[in-house]
Amino acid sequence: TGAITSLQRQLEIRESELRRIRSEKEMLQKQLRERGNQLQAMSDKFCSLTEEQMQEEATAMMEEQNRSLQQAVTEQESQLAEQNKLISELQETIIQLRADVVTNRLHLLEQKQAQKEIQSQAEALQHTELQTRVALERINSKFERYRSKIIQAVFSVEGSQHPLAELTDDEVLEAMQKIINERTELQHMLKNKGSK
């Protein structure tokens, strides 16, 4: 945004310079026309005089005026050419500045769009995280209930002593394995004796 403001300020300055130079160009063109009119008036004046008067009174003055006017015309044409060149350069600069402004605005819009997409992704991730946490809590709750039932089933077997402290998962598995082994062993013994 700062870059766009700066470019717009430069653009306004360049356009102001362009208007000023165009105004000066118009003034020079006006002066050039006035000089031409003066020259034409002088020429008309001397044409209306008699040939003898022209030779006596006007030849020197005419030449001086012609030289002066020609020099002024040459100078003004030179200034006009310089101003035309400057106007062309300023117009190119203005075009470039406008292009830069458009480019920066597009870049800013792209950044805003990217920021919106990132924000949307972040919200989606937060929602997914919340759902995952809820699912994890449910799984943990189910696991704890299942574990509690297993412990209850394992230590409700006749001859088992109820644990005094909280059991680890390995201790629960070991107790279950012990019960399974004992039952398997009992089945073998009964099978060997021919009993169902």
Tab-separated table of C-alpha atoms in Angstrom:
chain	number	residue	atom	x	y	z
A	1	THR	CA	0.000	0.000	0.000
A	2	GLY	CA	2.871	2.360	0.802
A	3	ALA	CA	4.520	1.574	-2.526
A	4	ILE	CA	1.273	2.301	-4.378
A	5	THR	CA	0.852	5.639	-2.529
A	6	SER	CA	4.450	6.576	-3.337
A	7	LEU	CA	3.995	5.671	-7.011
A	8	GLN	CA	0.749	7.650	-7.178
A	9	ARG	CA	2.519	10.678	-5.634
A	10	GLN	CA	5.316	10.391	-8.207
A	11	LEU	CA	2.683	10.064	-10.932
A	12	GLU	CA	0.948	13.262	-9.778
A	13	ILE	CA	4.296	15.123	-9.702
A	14	ARG	CA	5.174	13.928	-13.211
A	15	GLU	CA	1.754	14.880	-14.540
A	16	SER	CA	2.080	18.326	-12.927
A	17	GLU	CA	5.488	18.773	-14.591
A	18	LEU	CA	3.971	17.658	-17.894
A	19	ARG	CA	1.179	20.248	-17.601
A	20	ARG	CA	3.713	22.967	-16.740
A	21	ILE	CA	5.935	22.093	-19.709
A	22	ARG	CA	2.960	21.959	-22.058
A	23	SER	CA	1.937	25.412	-20.826
A	24	GLU	CA	5.469	26.697	-21.456
A	25	LYS	CA	5.388	25.082	-24.897
A	26	GLU	CA	2.134	26.859	-25.736
A	27	MET	CA	3.616	30.167	-24.532
A	28	LEU	CA	6.718	29.666	-26.703
A	29	GLN	CA	4.553	28.797	-29.696
A	30	LYS	CA	2.524	31.945	-29.055
A	31	GLN	CA	5.723	34.026	-28.861
A	32	LEU	CA	6.926	32.383	-32.060
A	33	ARG	CA	3.701	33.336	-33.818
A	34	GLU	CA	3.980	36.895	-32.483
A	35	ARG	CA	7.568	37.164	-33.761
A	36	GLY	CA	6.437	35.848	-37.107
A	37	ASN	CA	3.629	38.400	-37.179
A	38	GLN	CA	6.093	41.165	-36.298
A	39	LEU	CA	8.364	40.006	-39.082
A	40	GLN	CA	5.467	39.923	-41.495
A	41	ALA	CA	4.366	43.405	-40.374
A	42	MET	CA	7.870	44.745	-40.848
A	43	SER	CA	8.025	43.118	-44.256
A	44	ASP	CA	4.629	44.565	-45.208
A	45	LYS	CA	5.684	47.995	-43.953
A	46	PHE	CA	8.872	48.040	-45.957
A	47	CYS	CA	7.093	46.742	-49.023
A	48	SER	CA	4.764	49.733	-48.878
A	49	LEU	CA	7.665	52.214	-48.833
A	50	THR	CA	9.214	53.468	-52.009
A	51	GLU	CA	12.261	51.752	-53.298
A	52	GLU	CA	14.412	54.786	-52.530
A	53	GLN	CA	13.166	55.009	-48.919
A	54	MET	CA	13.762	51.349	-48.413
A	55	GLN	CA	17.360	51.690	-49.487
A	56	GLU	CA	17.969	54.727	-47.296
A	57	GLU	CA	16.027	53.942	-44.128
A	58	ALA	CA	15.180	50.282	-43.865
A	59	THR	CA	17.934	48.072	-45.164
A	60	ALA	CA	20.087	48.140	-42.018
A	61	MET	CA	17.122	47.968	-39.648
A	62	MET	CA	15.567	45.140	-41.631
A	63	GLU	CA	18.726	43.089	-41.480
A	64	GLU	CA	19.093	43.716	-37.754
A	65	GLN	CA	15.481	42.815	-37.079
A	66	ASN	CA	15.786	39.764	-39.277
A	67	ARG	CA	18.876	38.584	-37.428
A	68	SER	CA	17.260	39.245	-34.066
A	69	LEU	CA	14.037	37.503	-35.029
A	70	GLN	CA	15.870	34.607	-36.635
A	71	GLN	CA	17.966	34.131	-33.498
A	72	ALA	CA	14.829	34.273	-31.314
A	73	VAL	CA	13.072	31.779	-33.589
A	74	THR	CA	16.094	29.452	-33.494
A	75	GLU	CA	16.289	29.658	-29.689
A	76	GLN	CA	12.574	29.059	-29.271
A	77	GLU	CA	12.613	26.155	-31.699
A	78	SER	CA	15.522	24.668	-29.731
A	79	GLN	CA	13.622	25.136	-26.458
A	80	LEU	CA	10.530	23.667	-28.064
A	81	ALA	CA	12.473	20.602	-29.224
A	82	GLU	CA	13.926	20.132	-25.714
A	83	GLN	CA	10.480	20.462	-24.162
A	84	ASN	CA	9.012	18.005	-26.654
A	85	LYS	CA	11.762	15.565	-25.718
A	86	LEU	CA	11.094	16.138	-22.005
A	87	ILE	CA	7.358	15.700	-22.553
A	88	SER	CA	8.019	12.390	-24.302
A	89	GLU	CA	10.257	11.221	-21.431
A	90	LEU	CA	7.687	12.300	-18.839
A	91	GLN	CA	4.926	10.485	-20.698
A	92	GLU	CA	7.034	7.311	-20.727
A	93	THR	CA	7.720	7.738	-16.994
A	94	ILE	CA	4.006	8.256	-16.322
A	95	ILE	CA	3.136	5.115	-18.295
A	96	GLN	CA	5.741	3.141	-16.323
A	97	LEU	CA	4.500	4.534	-13.000
A	98	ARG	CA	0.923	3.628	-13.874
A	99	ALA	CA	2.041	0.118	-14.811
A	100	ASP	CA	3.901	-0.138	-11.482
A	101	VAL	CA	0.795	0.990	-9.607
A	102	VAL	CA	-1.314	-1.653	-11.389
A	103	THR	CA	1.345	-4.335	-10.723
A	104	ASN	CA	1.544	-3.429	-7.027
A	105	ARG	CA	-2.233	-3.464	-6.709
A	106	LEU	CA	-2.398	-6.895	-8.312
A	107	HIS	CA	0.363	-8.100	-5.990
A	108	LEU	CA	-1.543	-6.709	-3.013
A	109	LEU	CA	-4.728	-8.470	-4.139
A	110	GLU	CA	-2.803	-11.742	-4.543
A	111	GLN	CA	-1.368	-11.353	-1.036
A	112	LYS	CA	-4.837	-10.692	0.400
A	113	GLN	CA	-6.197	-13.752	-1.429
A	114	ALA	CA	-3.312	-15.897	-0.172
A	115	GLN	CA	-3.911	-14.586	3.359
A	116	LYS	CA	-7.611	-15.500	3.110
A	117	GLU	CA	-6.713	-19.005	1.914
A	118	ILE	CA	-4.199	-19.441	4.746
A	119	GLN	CA	-6.797	-18.206	7.254
A	120	SER	CA	-9.350	-20.636	5.822
A	121	GLN	CA	-6.842	-23.515	6.034
A	122	ALA	CA	-5.974	-22.548	9.621
A	123	GLU	CA	-9.661	-22.544	10.581
A	124	ALA	CA	-10.121	-25.935	8.895
A	125	LEU	CA	-7.103	-27.314	10.783
A	126	GLN	CA	-8.455	-25.949	14.066
A	127	HIS	CA	-11.799	-27.610	13.362
A	128	THR	CA	-10.053	-30.906	12.487
A	129	GLU	CA	-7.936	-30.638	15.632
A	130	LEU	CA	-11.047	-30.108	17.747
A	131	GLN	CA	-12.769	-33.112	16.156
A	132	THR	CA	-9.615	-35.205	16.696
A	133	ARG	CA	-9.447	-34.179	20.359
A	134	VAL	CA	-13.106	-35.102	20.868
A	135	ALA	CA	-12.584	-38.466	19.136
A	136	LEU	CA	-9.430	-39.094	21.194
A	137	GLU	CA	-11.268	-38.342	24.423
A	138	ARG	CA	-14.013	-40.795	23.434
A	139	ILE	CA	-11.448	-43.469	22.569
A	140	ASN	CA	-9.608	-42.879	25.865
A	141	SER	CA	-12.879	-43.091	27.761
A	142	LYS	CA	-13.804	-46.352	25.997
A	143	PHE	CA	-10.309	-47.721	26.583
A	144	GLU	CA	-10.455	-46.904	30.293
A	145	ARG	CA	-13.870	-48.575	30.628
A	146	TYR	CA	-12.640	-51.615	28.698
A	147	ARG	CA	-9.464	-51.791	30.817
A	148	SER	CA	-11.508	-51.502	33.995
A	149	LYS	CA	-13.769	-54.378	32.871
A	150	ILE	CA	-10.729	-56.519	32.010
A	151	ILE	CA	-9.165	-55.870	35.427
A	152	GLN	CA	-12.492	-56.615	37.094
A	153	ALA	CA	-12.868	-59.841	35.114
A	154	VAL	CA	-9.271	-60.954	35.724
A	155	PHE	CA	-9.286	-60.371	39.458
A	156	SER	CA	-12.820	-61.647	40.074
A	157	VAL	CA	-11.572	-65.172	39.316
A	158	GLU	CA	-11.615	-67.402	42.344
A	159	GLY	CA	-8.288	-67.422	44.116
A	160	SER	CA	-7.181	-64.067	42.747
A	161	GLN	CA	-6.240	-61.255	45.067
A	162	HIS	CA	-7.542	-57.807	44.237
A	163	PRO	CA	-4.631	-55.458	43.496
A	164	LEU	CA	-3.733	-52.957	46.204
A	165	ALA	CA	-2.254	-50.390	43.807
A	166	GLU	CA	-3.057	-49.273	40.264
A	167	LEU	CA	-1.905	-51.829	37.713
A	168	THR	CA	0.135	-51.182	34.610
A	169	ASP	CA	-0.992	-52.538	31.224
A	170	ASP	CA	1.815	-55.099	31.321
A	171	GLU	CA	0.668	-56.358	34.731
A	172	VAL	CA	-2.927	-56.697	33.475
A	173	LEU	CA	-1.725	-58.627	30.407
A	174	GLU	CA	0.433	-60.839	32.589
A	175	ALA	CA	-2.539	-61.643	34.859
A	176	MET	CA	-4.731	-62.413	31.806
A	177	GLN	CA	-2.018	-64.645	30.336
A	178	LYS	CA	-1.745	-66.485	33.641
A	179	ILE	CA	-5.507	-67.169	33.670
A	180	ILE	CA	-5.423	-68.343	30.044
A	181	ASN	CA	-2.474	-70.657	30.782
A	182	GLU	CA	-4.202	-72.093	33.837
A	183	ARG	CA	-7.412	-72.752	31.890
A	184	THR	CA	-5.493	-74.325	29.026
A	185	GLU	CA	-3.642	-76.522	31.466
A	186	LEU	CA	-6.933	-77.487	33.154
A	187	GLN	CA	-8.485	-78.391	29.790
A	188	HIS	CA	-5.503	-80.646	29.015
A	189	MET	CA	-5.810	-82.367	32.385
A	190	LEU	CA	-9.559	-82.938	31.944
A	191	LYS	CA	-9.060	-84.158	28.394
A	192	ASN	CA	-6.434	-86.623	29.551
A	193	LYS	CA	-8.903	-87.980	32.110
A	194	GLY	CA	-11.571	-88.364	29.436
A	195	SER	CA	-13.872	-85.722	30.832
A	196	LYS	CA	-15.571	-83.021	28.879
